[in-house]
Structure formats: structure tokens, C-alpha cells
Short mmCIF file of C-alpha atoms in Angstrom, two decimals:
data_model
loop_
_atom_site.label_atom_id
_atom_site.label_comp_id
_atom_site.label_asym_id
_atom_site.label_seq_id
_atom_site.Cartn_x
_atom_site.Cartn_y
_atom_site.Cartn_z
CA MET A 20 10.14 -5.46 23.11
CA HIS A 21 13.30 -7.49 23.39
CA LEU A 22 15.05 -4.91 24.93
CA ASN A 23 17.32 -7.60 26.49
CA ASP A 24 18.02 -9.41 22.94
CA PRO A 25 21.51 -8.43 21.72
CA ALA A 26 21.14 -5.49 19.25
CA ILE A 27 21.54 -7.60 15.91
CA ILE A 28 18.67 -9.69 17.50
CA GLN A 29 16.54 -6.90 18.12
CA PHE A 30 17.28 -5.60 14.31
CA LEU A 31 16.45 -9.13 13.03
CA LYS A 32 13.59 -9.45 14.63
CA TRP A 33 12.50 -5.43 13.68
CA LEU A 34 13.60 -7.05 10.17
CA GLY A 35 11.05 -9.76 10.24
CA GLY A 36 8.30 -8.07 11.63
CA LEU A 37 9.14 -5.47 9.03
CA LEU A 38 8.19 -8.07 6.24
CA THR A 39 4.93 -9.42 7.97
CA GLY A 40 3.47 -5.72 8.28
CA ASP A 41 4.55 -4.89 11.70
CA LEU A 42 6.73 -2.34 12.64
CA GLY A 43 6.68 -2.67 16.37
CA ARG A 44 5.31 -0.39 18.78
CA SER A 45 6.30 2.63 20.08
CA TYR A 46 7.72 3.47 23.47
CA SER A 47 6.22 6.71 24.48
CA ASN A 48 3.05 6.35 23.57
CA ASN A 49 2.41 2.72 23.19
CA MET A 50 0.57 2.54 19.65
CA PRO A 51 1.57 0.41 16.99
CA VAL A 52 3.83 2.43 14.38
CA ALA A 53 2.12 1.35 11.64
CA ASP A 54 -0.77 3.58 12.74
CA LEU A 55 1.14 6.26 13.77
CA ILE A 56 2.54 6.64 10.51
CA GLY A 57 -0.09 5.70 7.89
CA ARG A 58 -2.12 9.66 8.48
CA ARG A 59 0.82 11.58 8.67
CA LEU A 60 2.95 9.76 5.72
CA VAL A 61 -0.31 10.63 3.60
CA ASN A 62 0.08 14.49 4.52
CA THR A 63 3.67 14.91 4.12
CA LEU A 64 3.15 13.04 0.37
CA GLU A 65 0.47 15.67 -0.20
CA LEU A 66 2.53 18.56 0.91
CA GLY A 67 5.83 17.02 -1.35
CA LEU A 68 3.67 16.35 -4.23
CA VAL A 69 1.64 19.96 -4.39
CA THR A 70 5.22 21.13 -4.71
CA ALA A 71 6.60 19.21 -7.10
CA ILE A 72 3.33 20.37 -9.10
CA VAL A 73 4.35 23.79 -8.66
CA SER A 74 8.22 24.25 -8.77
CA VAL A 75 9.23 22.07 -11.35
CA PRO A 76 7.70 23.32 -14.47
CA LEU A 77 8.49 26.91 -12.96
CA SER A 78 12.09 26.17 -12.53
CA LEU A 79 12.38 24.70 -16.06
CA ALA A 80 10.75 27.61 -17.45
CA LEU A 81 13.00 29.91 -15.39
CA GLY A 82 16.54 28.16 -15.85
CA ILE A 83 15.84 27.52 -19.29
CA ALA A 84 15.30 31.08 -20.26
CA ALA A 85 18.17 32.21 -17.91
CA ALA A 86 20.51 30.00 -19.82
CA ILE A 87 18.99 31.46 -23.07
CA ASN A 88 19.16 34.83 -22.14
CA GLN A 89 22.74 34.36 -20.48
CA GLY A 90 24.58 37.63 -19.26
CA THR A 91 21.52 39.93 -19.25
CA VAL A 92 20.30 41.66 -16.37
CA TYR A 93 17.33 38.34 -16.15
CA ASP A 94 19.74 36.08 -15.80
CA ARG A 95 21.85 38.36 -13.42
CA VAL A 96 18.68 38.81 -11.11
CA VAL A 97 17.85 34.94 -11.41
CA SER A 98 21.27 33.25 -10.80
CA THR A 99 22.03 36.22 -7.46
CA LEU A 100 18.26 35.41 -5.94
CA THR A 101 18.74 31.27 -6.52
CA VAL A 102 22.31 31.53 -5.14
CA GLY A 103 21.25 33.73 -2.21
CA PHE A 104 18.17 30.94 -1.59
CA ILE A 105 20.37 27.86 -1.82
CA SER A 106 22.99 29.93 0.76
CA VAL A 107 21.10 30.24 3.38
CA PRO A 108 19.23 27.40 5.95
CA GLU A 109 15.67 26.44 5.05
CA PHE A 110 14.48 27.41 8.57
CA LEU A 111 15.36 31.11 8.01
CA ILE A 112 13.32 30.95 4.35
CA ALA A 113 10.35 29.33 6.36
CA THR A 114 11.15 32.21 9.61
CA ALA A 115 11.03 35.31 6.90
CA ALA A 116 7.78 33.78 5.80
CA GLN A 117 5.90 33.64 8.63
CA LEU A 118 7.41 36.91 9.48
CA ILE A 119 6.34 38.75 6.30
CA PHE A 120 2.66 36.32 5.36
CA ALA A 121 1.76 36.10 8.79
CA VAL A 122 3.42 38.76 10.71
CA TYR A 123 3.24 42.11 9.13
CA LEU A 124 0.79 41.22 6.49
CA LYS A 125 -1.47 39.12 8.43
CA TRP A 126 -2.41 36.65 5.48
CA LEU A 127 -1.95 33.48 6.49
CA PRO A 128 -1.97 31.54 9.57
CA ALA A 129 1.41 30.79 11.09
CA LEU A 130 1.27 27.28 12.28
CA SER A 131 -1.14 24.35 10.23
CA LEU A 132 -3.76 23.08 12.53
CA ALA A 133 -5.65 20.67 10.13
CA ALA A 134 -8.55 20.21 12.55
CA ASP A 135 -10.31 23.74 12.18
CA ILE A 136 -10.61 22.62 7.68
CA ASN A 137 -13.69 23.95 7.03
CA SER A 138 -13.39 24.76 3.21
CA ILE A 139 -11.13 24.73 0.13
CA GLY A 140 -10.47 28.33 1.14
CA ASP A 141 -9.27 27.11 4.40
CA LEU A 142 -7.05 24.12 2.70
CA LEU A 143 -5.44 26.87 0.88
CA ARG A 144 -4.30 29.14 3.48
CA ILE A 145 -2.85 26.33 5.84
CA TYR A 146 -0.89 24.55 2.22
CA THR A 147 0.30 28.04 1.16
CA MET A 148 3.25 28.92 3.68
CA PRO A 149 5.39 25.20 3.87
CA VAL A 150 4.56 25.04 0.24
CA ILE A 151 5.81 28.13 -0.25
CA THR A 152 8.64 27.96 1.33
CA LEU A 153 9.45 24.57 0.13
CA ILE A 154 9.06 25.45 -3.55
CA LEU A 155 11.59 28.34 -3.12
CA VAL A 156 14.25 26.32 -1.17
CA ASN A 157 13.60 23.56 -4.06
CA SER A 158 13.35 25.44 -7.43
CA ALA A 159 16.60 27.37 -6.25
CA GLN A 160 18.46 24.15 -6.80
CA MET A 161 16.55 23.12 -9.44
CA ILE A 162 17.09 26.42 -11.48
CA ARG A 163 20.81 26.66 -11.16
CA MET A 164 21.11 22.60 -12.21
CA THR A 165 18.96 23.34 -15.49
CA ARG A 166 20.51 26.75 -15.90
CA ALA A 167 24.08 24.80 -15.94
CA ALA A 168 22.95 22.07 -18.20
CA VAL A 169 21.29 23.70 -20.76
CA ILE A 170 24.40 26.33 -20.73
CA GLU A 171 26.84 23.79 -21.37
CA THR A 172 24.93 22.19 -24.44
CA LEU A 173 24.53 25.32 -25.98
CA HIS A 174 28.40 25.63 -25.87
CA THR A 175 29.05 22.15 -28.03
CA PRO A 176 29.49 22.47 -31.90
CA TYR A 177 26.72 20.94 -32.96
CA VAL A 178 24.60 24.04 -31.54
CA GLU A 179 26.77 26.16 -33.21
CA MET A 180 26.40 24.29 -36.07
CA ALA A 181 22.44 24.40 -36.01
CA LEU A 182 22.95 28.56 -35.86
CA LEU A 183 25.51 28.78 -39.04
CA LYS A 184 22.79 27.02 -40.77
CA GLY A 185 20.34 29.09 -40.33
CA ALA A 186 17.61 28.00 -37.51
CA SER A 187 16.46 30.16 -35.93
CA ARG A 188 16.99 30.77 -32.14
CA GLY A 189 13.93 29.21 -30.58
CA ARG A 190 14.27 25.95 -33.17
CA MET A 191 18.10 26.03 -32.16
CA VAL A 192 17.26 26.01 -28.54
CA PHE A 193 14.11 23.16 -28.58
CA ARG A 194 14.75 21.28 -31.47
CA HIS A 195 19.03 20.94 -30.53
CA ALA A 196 20.07 21.55 -26.96
CA VAL A 197 17.09 20.83 -24.71
CA PRO A 198 16.05 17.35 -25.93
CA ASN A 199 20.48 16.54 -24.84
CA THR A 200 19.87 18.53 -21.76
CA LEU A 201 17.08 16.25 -20.67
CA GLY A 202 19.32 13.56 -18.65
CA PRO A 203 21.07 16.13 -16.69
CA ILE A 204 17.79 18.15 -16.21
CA PHE A 205 15.60 15.35 -14.69
CA ASN A 206 18.77 14.30 -12.81
CA ALA A 207 18.36 17.48 -11.32
CA ILE A 208 14.39 17.38 -10.85
CA ALA A 209 15.28 14.00 -9.07
CA LEU A 210 17.94 15.60 -6.80
CA SER A 211 15.80 18.49 -5.49
CA LEU A 212 13.29 16.08 -5.07
CA SER A 213 15.24 14.00 -2.76
CA TYR A 214 16.41 17.94 -1.03
CA LEU A 215 13.12 18.44 -0.53
CA LEU A 216 13.16 15.35 2.14
CA GLY A 217 15.40 17.43 4.11
CA GLY A 218 13.67 20.55 3.76
CA VAL A 219 10.58 19.08 4.45
CA ILE A 220 11.96 18.08 8.15
CA ILE A 221 12.26 21.75 9.19
CA VAL A 222 9.19 23.15 7.29
CA GLU A 223 6.63 20.20 8.72
CA SER A 224 8.07 21.12 12.51
CA ILE A 225 8.15 25.17 11.78
CA PHE A 226 4.80 25.27 10.83
CA ASN A 227 3.66 22.39 13.00
CA TYR A 228 2.70 20.16 10.07
CA PRO A 229 1.01 17.17 11.03
CA GLY A 230 3.44 14.93 8.70
CA ILE A 231 5.64 12.36 9.00
CA ALA A 232 9.15 14.53 9.08
CA LYS A 233 7.44 16.67 12.33
CA LEU A 234 6.37 12.85 13.88
CA MET A 235 10.11 11.73 13.20
CA VAL A 236 11.27 15.23 15.63
CA ASP A 237 9.34 14.51 17.91
CA ALA A 238 9.96 10.79 18.31
CA VAL A 239 13.72 12.09 17.90
CA ALA A 240 13.28 14.30 21.44
CA THR A 241 11.94 11.17 22.94
CA ARG A 242 14.70 9.19 21.60
CA ASP A 243 11.31 6.64 20.86
CA LEU A 244 13.70 4.04 18.67
CA PRO A 245 11.17 1.85 16.66
CA LEU A 246 9.32 4.76 15.52
CA ILE A 247 12.62 6.80 14.66
CA GLN A 248 13.62 3.49 13.01
CA SER A 249 10.61 3.04 10.86
CA CYS A 250 10.67 6.88 9.86
CA ALA A 251 14.07 6.86 8.40
CA MET A 252 13.26 4.10 6.64
CA ILE A 253 10.62 5.31 4.80
CA PHE A 254 12.91 8.60 4.05
CA CYS A 255 15.83 6.39 2.65
CA ILE A 256 13.45 4.58 0.46
CA GLY A 257 12.16 7.86 -0.93
CA TYR A 258 15.50 8.75 -1.37
CA LEU A 259 16.54 5.54 -2.80
CA VAL A 260 13.60 5.42 -5.06
CA LEU A 261 14.29 9.31 -6.50
CA VAL A 262 17.75 8.86 -7.48
CA THR A 263 17.17 5.44 -9.35
CA VAL A 264 14.70 7.15 -11.32
CA ALA A 265 17.23 10.02 -12.52
CA ASP A 266 19.65 7.38 -12.98
CA ILE A 267 17.00 5.11 -15.36
CA VAL A 268 15.79 8.62 -17.03
CA ALA A 269 19.37 9.92 -17.32
CA ILE A 270 19.79 6.26 -19.40
CA LEU A 271 16.45 6.80 -21.66
CA SER A 272 17.42 9.93 -21.94
CA ASN A 273 20.87 9.17 -23.82
CA PRO A 274 21.50 6.95 -26.73
CA ARG A 275 24.99 6.52 -25.81
CA LEU A 276 24.48 4.98 -22.10
CA ARG A 277 21.68 2.49 -23.21
CA MET B 7 40.79 29.01 6.50
CA LYS B 8 41.66 26.63 3.94
CA ALA B 9 39.21 27.31 1.27
CA THR B 10 40.77 30.67 0.86
CA ASP B 11 44.34 29.63 0.99
CA ALA B 12 44.86 29.75 -2.43
CA ILE B 13 44.54 33.48 -2.73
CA PRO B 14 47.53 34.22 -0.52
CA VAL B 15 49.65 31.68 -3.00
CA ALA B 16 47.31 32.85 -6.41
CA SER B 17 47.67 36.88 -6.13
CA ARG B 18 51.63 36.55 -6.16
CA ARG B 19 50.84 35.69 -9.97
CA SER B 20 49.29 38.77 -11.91
CA ARG B 21 46.74 36.65 -13.99
CA TYR B 22 44.96 35.58 -11.05
CA LYS B 23 42.51 38.92 -11.02
CA PHE B 24 40.30 38.54 -8.02
CA ASN B 25 37.08 40.58 -8.88
CA ARG B 26 35.10 43.42 -6.37
CA VAL B 27 32.90 40.95 -5.09
CA ALA B 28 35.20 38.11 -4.34
CA ILE B 29 37.29 40.48 -2.45
CA ALA B 30 34.28 41.67 -0.63
CA CYS B 31 33.51 37.86 0.14
CA PHE B 32 36.98 37.27 1.35
CA ALA B 33 37.06 40.15 3.72
CA VAL B 34 33.49 39.13 5.55
CA ILE B 35 35.01 35.33 5.40
CA ILE B 36 38.51 37.07 7.29
CA ALA B 37 36.41 39.31 9.36
CA TRP B 38 33.86 36.36 10.76
CA THR B 39 36.75 34.22 11.12
CA LEU B 40 38.87 36.98 13.29
CA VAL B 41 35.82 37.30 15.45
CA ALA B 42 35.41 33.45 16.27
CA ILE B 43 39.32 33.17 17.23
CA PHE B 44 39.24 36.85 18.94
CA ALA B 45 35.48 36.22 20.71
CA PRO B 46 36.30 36.53 24.49
CA LEU B 47 38.34 39.94 23.63
CA VAL B 48 35.49 40.80 21.81
CA VAL B 49 31.79 40.26 24.23
CA ARG B 50 31.03 43.14 26.25
CA TYR B 51 28.82 41.40 28.28
CA PRO B 52 29.59 37.22 30.04
CA ILE B 53 27.25 35.49 27.89
CA GLY B 54 24.95 33.56 30.36
CA LYS B 55 24.30 36.32 32.94
CA ILE B 56 21.28 38.31 32.42
CA VAL B 57 21.54 42.07 31.72
CA ASP B 58 18.26 43.77 30.82
CA TYR B 59 15.14 43.66 32.47
CA ASN B 60 12.94 43.37 29.20
CA TYR B 61 13.16 40.18 27.40
CA PHE B 62 13.22 40.89 23.35
CA GLY B 63 14.97 44.26 23.65
CA PRO B 64 14.85 46.62 21.17
CA ILE B 65 18.35 47.58 19.44
CA SER B 66 19.98 50.10 22.04
CA TRP B 67 23.48 51.80 23.16
CA ASN B 68 23.68 49.13 25.85
CA PHE B 69 22.98 46.21 24.11
CA TRP B 70 23.53 47.25 20.04
CA MET B 71 21.57 43.89 19.33
CA GLY B 72 18.89 43.48 21.20
CA THR B 73 18.38 41.64 23.81
CA ASP B 74 17.22 37.35 23.75
CA TYR B 75 14.10 35.67 25.31
CA LEU B 76 15.53 35.99 28.73
CA GLY B 77 17.12 39.37 28.75
CA ARG B 78 20.85 38.41 28.06
CA ASP B 79 23.05 40.46 25.49
CA MET B 80 22.42 39.15 21.96
CA PHE B 81 25.68 41.10 20.71
CA SER B 82 27.80 38.72 22.68
CA ARG B 83 25.62 35.63 22.16
CA ILE B 84 26.56 35.97 18.75
CA ILE B 85 29.85 36.82 18.95
CA MET B 86 30.07 33.08 20.57
CA GLY B 87 28.23 32.22 18.63
CA ALA B 88 31.08 32.26 15.86
CA ARG B 89 32.85 30.55 17.70
CA PHE B 90 30.37 27.58 17.85
CA THR B 91 29.11 27.49 14.09
CA VAL B 92 32.43 28.52 12.27
CA GLY B 93 34.90 26.17 14.75
CA ILE B 94 32.40 23.02 14.80
CA SER B 95 32.10 23.66 10.67
CA LEU B 96 35.62 24.21 10.38
CA ILE B 97 36.94 20.91 12.13
CA ALA B 98 34.21 19.05 10.53
CA VAL B 99 34.88 20.06 7.10
CA LEU B 100 38.34 19.47 7.39
CA ILE B 101 37.95 15.91 8.64
CA ALA B 102 35.69 15.33 6.08
CA CYS B 103 38.02 16.59 2.85
CA PHE B 104 41.36 15.07 4.16
CA ASN B 105 39.89 11.69 4.67
CA GLY B 106 37.88 11.92 1.58
CA VAL B 107 40.55 13.42 -0.33
CA VAL B 108 43.35 10.88 0.54
CA VAL B 109 41.17 7.71 0.41
CA GLY B 110 39.96 9.17 -2.87
CA MET B 111 43.70 9.86 -4.46
CA MET B 112 44.47 6.27 -3.52
CA ALA B 113 41.33 4.46 -4.89
CA ALA B 114 42.24 5.99 -8.07
CA VAL B 115 45.51 5.37 -7.99
CA VAL B 116 45.41 1.51 -6.41
CA GLY B 117 42.50 0.39 -7.90
CA GLY B 118 40.75 -2.71 -8.12
CA TRP B 119 39.43 -4.11 -5.72
CA PHE B 120 40.19 -1.53 -3.14
CA ASP B 121 38.53 1.05 -5.46
CA THR B 122 35.14 -1.65 -5.93
CA ILE B 123 34.88 -1.63 -2.24
CA VAL B 124 35.55 1.72 -1.07
CA SER B 125 33.27 3.03 -3.79
CA ARG B 126 30.72 1.16 -3.12
CA VAL B 127 30.67 1.99 0.81
CA MET B 128 30.73 5.88 0.12
CA ASP B 129 27.81 4.92 -2.36
CA ALA B 130 26.02 3.73 0.43
CA LEU B 131 26.66 6.60 2.82
CA ILE B 132 25.36 9.11 0.40
CA SER B 133 22.22 7.66 -0.41
CA ILE B 134 20.72 8.69 3.34
CA PRO B 135 19.66 11.74 3.46
CA SER B 136 21.71 13.90 5.42
CA LYS B 137 19.57 15.75 7.87
CA LEU B 138 17.80 12.44 8.33
CA PHE B 139 21.35 10.85 9.03
CA GLY B 140 22.03 13.61 11.92
CA LEU B 141 18.80 13.01 13.52
CA VAL B 142 18.93 9.50 13.39
CA VAL B 143 22.63 9.93 15.31
CA VAL B 144 21.84 12.23 17.87
CA ALA B 145 18.60 9.74 18.94
CA GLY B 146 20.72 6.62 19.06
CA ALA B 147 24.06 8.47 20.78
CA GLY B 148 23.27 11.86 22.21
CA SER B 149 24.05 15.34 21.37
CA SER B 150 27.71 16.30 22.29
CA LEU B 151 30.26 18.01 20.69
CA PRO B 152 32.19 15.19 19.38
CA VAL B 153 29.25 13.51 18.45
CA LEU B 154 27.87 16.38 16.15
CA VAL B 155 31.41 17.23 14.38
CA LEU B 156 32.07 13.23 14.01
CA THR B 157 28.63 12.79 12.38
CA LEU B 158 29.15 16.03 10.09
CA ALA B 159 32.20 15.03 9.06
CA VAL B 160 30.90 11.27 7.66
CA ILE B 161 27.74 12.44 6.07
CA TYR B 162 30.06 14.86 3.96
CA THR B 163 33.16 12.43 3.34
CA PRO B 164 31.52 10.52 0.69
CA GLY B 165 30.83 13.68 -1.41
CA SER B 166 34.43 14.35 -1.15
CA TYR B 167 35.64 11.21 -1.78
CA ARG B 168 33.48 11.37 -4.75
CA PHE B 169 34.95 14.70 -5.88
CA ALA B 170 38.79 13.61 -5.51
CA ARG B 171 38.72 10.19 -7.25
CA ALA B 172 37.11 11.61 -10.23
CA PHE B 173 39.74 14.33 -10.49
CA ALA B 174 42.33 11.64 -9.86
CA VAL B 175 41.41 8.89 -12.11
CA ASN B 176 41.69 11.56 -14.94
CA ILE B 177 45.61 12.42 -13.69
CA ASN B 178 45.87 8.71 -13.15
CA THR B 179 46.16 8.01 -16.50
CA MET B 180 48.72 10.87 -17.11
CA ASP B 181 52.40 9.87 -18.94
CA TYR B 182 54.16 11.08 -15.75
CA ILE B 183 52.11 9.13 -13.60
CA THR B 184 53.39 5.85 -15.61
CA VAL B 185 56.67 7.24 -15.62
CA ALA B 186 56.70 7.58 -11.88
CA ARG B 187 55.23 3.92 -11.06
CA ALA B 188 58.19 2.88 -13.83
CA ARG B 189 60.25 4.66 -11.28
CA GLY B 190 59.21 2.82 -8.63
CA GLU B 191 58.03 5.23 -6.58
CA ARG B 192 55.60 4.65 -3.21
CA LEU B 193 52.27 4.95 -3.11
CA GLY B 194 52.26 8.21 -0.55
CA TYR B 195 54.71 10.06 -3.19
CA ILE B 196 52.40 9.48 -6.26
CA ILE B 197 49.42 10.34 -4.18
CA ARG B 198 51.25 13.70 -2.41
CA SER B 199 53.87 14.89 -5.33
CA GLU B 200 52.04 13.83 -8.37
CA ILE B 201 48.39 13.60 -8.23
CA LEU B 202 47.66 15.80 -5.67
CA PRO B 203 49.12 19.47 -7.24
CA ASN B 204 47.37 18.58 -10.01
CA ILE B 205 43.98 18.32 -8.63
CA LEU B 206 44.29 21.54 -5.73
CA ALA B 207 42.48 24.13 -7.06
CA PRO B 208 38.87 22.32 -7.76
CA ILE B 209 39.50 20.74 -4.21
CA LEU B 210 40.36 23.70 -2.71
CA ALA B 211 36.98 24.81 -4.24
CA ASP B 212 34.80 21.88 -2.98
CA PHE B 213 36.20 22.65 0.32
CA GLY B 214 34.44 25.95 0.52
CA LEU B 215 31.27 24.57 -1.24
CA ARG B 216 30.78 21.73 1.65
CA PHE B 217 31.77 24.03 4.30
CA VAL B 218 28.72 25.71 3.10
CA TYR B 219 26.87 22.64 2.99
CA ILE B 220 27.76 21.56 6.58
CA VAL B 221 27.34 25.39 8.32
CA LEU B 222 23.71 24.67 6.97
CA LEU B 223 23.27 21.16 8.16
CA LEU B 224 24.61 22.49 11.53
CA SER B 225 22.14 25.43 11.71
CA GLY B 226 19.70 23.13 10.90
CA LEU B 227 20.17 20.42 13.44
CA SER B 228 20.75 23.28 15.79
CA PHE B 229 17.26 24.81 15.03
CA LEU B 230 15.47 21.11 15.27
CA GLY B 231 17.12 21.44 18.78
CA VAL B 232 19.45 18.24 18.52
CA GLY B 233 22.58 20.48 17.70
CA VAL B 234 24.70 22.75 20.06
CA GLN B 235 23.20 22.33 23.40
CA PRO B 236 22.30 24.72 26.02
CA PRO B 237 23.73 26.80 27.42
CA ASN B 238 25.94 27.07 24.88
CA ALA B 239 24.67 27.94 21.70
CA ASP B 240 25.07 28.29 17.99
CA TRP B 241 23.74 30.77 15.41
CA GLY B 242 21.11 27.99 14.46
CA ALA B 243 20.21 27.31 18.09
CA LEU B 244 20.02 31.40 18.54
CA VAL B 245 17.46 31.25 16.20
CA ARG B 246 15.49 28.68 17.73
CA GLU B 247 15.74 29.82 21.17
CA ASN B 248 14.08 33.42 20.12
CA LEU B 249 11.82 32.12 17.37
CA ASP B 250 8.96 33.52 20.09
CA GLY B 251 10.11 36.94 19.52
CA LEU B 252 9.55 36.41 15.55
CA SER B 253 5.75 38.10 16.28
CA PHE B 254 7.20 41.32 17.80
CA GLY B 255 9.97 41.11 14.77
CA ALA B 256 12.85 40.95 17.80
CA PRO B 257 16.29 41.44 16.57
CA ALA B 258 16.96 38.55 18.63
CA VAL B 259 15.56 36.08 15.39
CA MET B 260 16.96 38.80 13.07
CA PHE B 261 20.67 38.50 14.03
CA PRO B 262 21.54 35.18 14.56
CA SER B 263 19.64 34.81 10.59
CA LEU B 264 21.90 37.21 9.29
CA ALA B 265 24.88 36.01 10.85
CA ILE B 266 24.27 32.79 9.17
CA ALA B 267 23.53 34.45 5.80
CA THR B 268 26.11 36.29 5.48
CA LEU B 269 28.74 33.68 5.74
CA THR B 270 27.05 31.35 3.79
CA ILE B 271 26.39 33.83 0.75
CA SER B 272 30.04 35.40 1.03
CA VAL B 273 31.55 31.68 0.88
CA ASN B 274 29.38 30.59 -1.98
CA LEU B 275 29.84 34.14 -4.40
CA LEU B 276 33.54 34.21 -3.83
CA ILE B 277 33.05 30.22 -5.48
CA ASP B 278 31.42 31.47 -7.86
CA ASN B 279 33.64 34.62 -8.44
CA LEU B 280 37.24 32.59 -8.13
CA PRO B 281 39.50 34.09 -11.21
CA GLN B 282 38.44 31.90 -14.59
CA LYS B 283 42.17 30.29 -14.41
CA ILE B 284 41.17 28.61 -11.04
CA ARG B 285 37.82 28.09 -12.06
CA ASP B 286 38.67 26.52 -15.91
CA ARG B 287 40.69 23.92 -13.78
CA SER B 288 37.86 22.91 -11.04
CA GLU B 289 35.31 22.15 -14.07
#
């Protein structure tokens, strides 16, 4: 395990191994790190994908609607709820979801045990609670950013001009305002999805979901450094990819930046 | 609490009007701060002492917030937990914002290679997800209070730096800065007397937001078991300890969660409801 070498040599060896696809061996259970990560990475990606598919359209719709109806009761309810959800830790939402759906209503199991999946119904039951939690945490961020971006554009002179020349409200919003907010909105989406990375760490450990974040938290408990190193690298790569995509989309959607 | 320092200053001038929500939120924040300071006077039992034969006991006259998984008084533990949550977060946010703002203003005024190098280093730091950073540091260095405070401070310095620099760059192009330079003023004087007063309002709002992020991250880390270590407990750790009580709907899980929620929601709402005068300058 090269534990005698200085840290920098250990790091270079790890880097060299990385290039040849060898992530090293886990200290605590003596298995190749790549084998431990493989299946769990897929699980985590599934969780993230399902969350993204539901939360992105949902929060765009709610955010744009809140911006158009700014100052109405609907807008206030949405704004208050989103402030509430972004101000509390993810584990609070997760435990509240457990309390409501598993303890009081008894609709869903409190833990995700992937072993006893027999039907599509079981699969849904297992995914539902982690996904609901992540959607709540994530959408709140996205709704807030979308709403702010659309409101900002609605106050620009050219949108006012469109209204003055007699464009309908719908046309004003969807033809004149929304295309110009695409940059900020995509930025908001990518940023929220990168918050998903943090949310996933908490949600997986609460619901005992067999994903890579749970693997990493367990590895921290046993101070299994090769495993932590590889998991951390995967998370950082995911984060960087999302942020880069956000920047590229922002440039593509704004001709002035091209 | 520094985020709210603006208030006594502001209320002297009549055009700064605070609405009711802001006042209520401010009161909650002050209340938690006082609780954290005077905690030893408020607790009803020694925090480590097992005082009830029941675990996860209900709310009663003796135990205002029930008892925890060992039968310790929850009320006392939450009061003392306020010291950890509010104290650690406050120190961390002070370090993060002080460093971020000072270096940010320096980068804006000095410019050139100093600005480039610092900005790139901060960009590199910001590209590490915060919870992950916390986990990795604890895995490497172990968990103790100084490590925790420093980690939280390091994680939130780049954000503060970027925020302060963005504002300072705008101020830096003003004529009075050029005049100050022509007078031969030093860097320290320019950032202290010319730039800082002009970016103070947005910086204070940012300070409040960053405080919320740190409280959330600290609670999250403690909840994962890598934050404040037993026998001490902050609010996140209290939720974790008593998680088994969730299935009985024990008050021991609810109250620490409520404590976190009241603090963070108050700070967020206070910032959202700041008087228009302050908000205009922070946009």
C-alpha cells in the first residue's frame, strides 16, 4: 500500500494508477476500490437522474408562474415555502418525510433495501422517499433563482416596450422575456444540480440507500483513505462538469458573450 | 451578532423602516444569541446527567422538552447545544468574511498578478462541494473544534471573496479613489476608508446568508457524525443521537430540528425583509 512513502509519492502513485484504471485497494475490506464504487455509482446516478427529470420542469413552471404573478397570494406562498425549504438542513426534510410517510401514514418503507425488489411497485416504493426529499431541497433553490431571473428581465425596457406596443401578456413573457433569461435559468439548473451532490450525501445515509455517497460516509467513519480519495474525485468531477455546462450554456444563450 | 449591526445604526435615520417580519426575526436571532451566552444560567440539569428512568420521555413539567435516548434532559441539552451551533458558526463566519472581504478589496485595488493568482486559487477552492470538503478534512485530520471552525471558514471564504471583490471593483473605478491614489494614500487607507464604507451594506447581508450556510453545513456534518463529537452536542448532533426516537415521534427529535429551523429561517427572512434602502445597495 506504499504507506512508507512520502505523501507526494503516494499521491503520484495513486495518480499513475488512476490513469491505468487502478484506483487502489480499500484498507478496511481489502477489495479493489473500482469494484466497490462501480455498482453504487450507477445507483446514485439513477437517483440523481430521476430527481432531475422531475424537479427541473416542475421548478421552471412554478418559478416562471411566480414571477409573472409577482405580488399575488400564489407568489407569496411559493416564496415563503421556498425560503422555508432552503433554510432548513436536508436531514430535517428527510426526517420529516420519514415521520409523515413511514411513521404516521405507513405508506412507504423508512429504509431503502435494494435486496427485496420484486416488482415495479417495490422499486417505486423504495425510490419515492429519497427522491421526494431531494426534489423538495433542489426545487426550492431552482424556483427561487428562476423567479429572480424572470423578474429581472420583466423589468427591462424592451419588455415594457413589448407591452406598450400591444403584445399580449403571454407573448410578452414567453417571446420577449423568457429567451433572455435562458442563460441565468440554465445556470440556476446546473447550480441546483450541483447542490444535489451535497443533498445526496445526507439523503443516502438517512434512507440507507446503497449509493456512492453512503459508501463515502462509511469510508470516512473507518478512515479508509483510498476509497475516500476516489469518491471525492468522482464528486468533484461531477460538480465541475455541471458548472462547466452551465457556463457553456450561458455563453451559447447570450449572443453578447459569444 | 455582526449581521445585525446595521440595525442600531440604521434605525437612527427615519428613512430606514423595518417591517414587522424583520423585527420578529431579529428578536428570534437576539434571543438565541442571549441563550447561547447565558446558557449555564438557564439549564435546569447538568447536561451529561441521566435524570429520567424513561428514555425518549414525553414533555412534562420536569422535562420541558422531554428526555433523550439515555434519559437526559433535552431542554438543557438544546440550550447548551446553542453554544456550539451559534458559537462555532459565528466564529467561522467571522473568519471567513473577514478574510474574504479584506483579500477581496485588496485584489480589487491592487489588481494585476495579485488579483489573478488569488482569484484562481479561490476558484479552485469553490469548485469543491462543501459537504464533501468537510468529510474529506475530517477523514484526514480528525474532528476537533478548531479543525471544524477552520474547515468551515475555509469553505466559505471564496464566496465572500468573490462577493466583496465584485463590489470593490465597481467602487475602484470611482473618481474619489483616483483622487485618493493621487494624494498618495496607502493601500490600507484606501480599502478601509474609501472602499469599505461603500460596500458595507451588501457585505452585511452576505454575512447573514453565509452564517445560515455555515449553520446548515455544521448541522449536516454533525448529523453525519463528523461534526461536534460526544459528549458535547450541537443541534445537528442532537438530531442524530435521537434519531431512533423518530418512530415514536419523540420530542427529543423534534425540538433540536425546530431550533435549527427557527434560527436559519429567521436570518433568511430578516435579510429578505431588510429595508429597501439597504437592499437596493446590495443588488
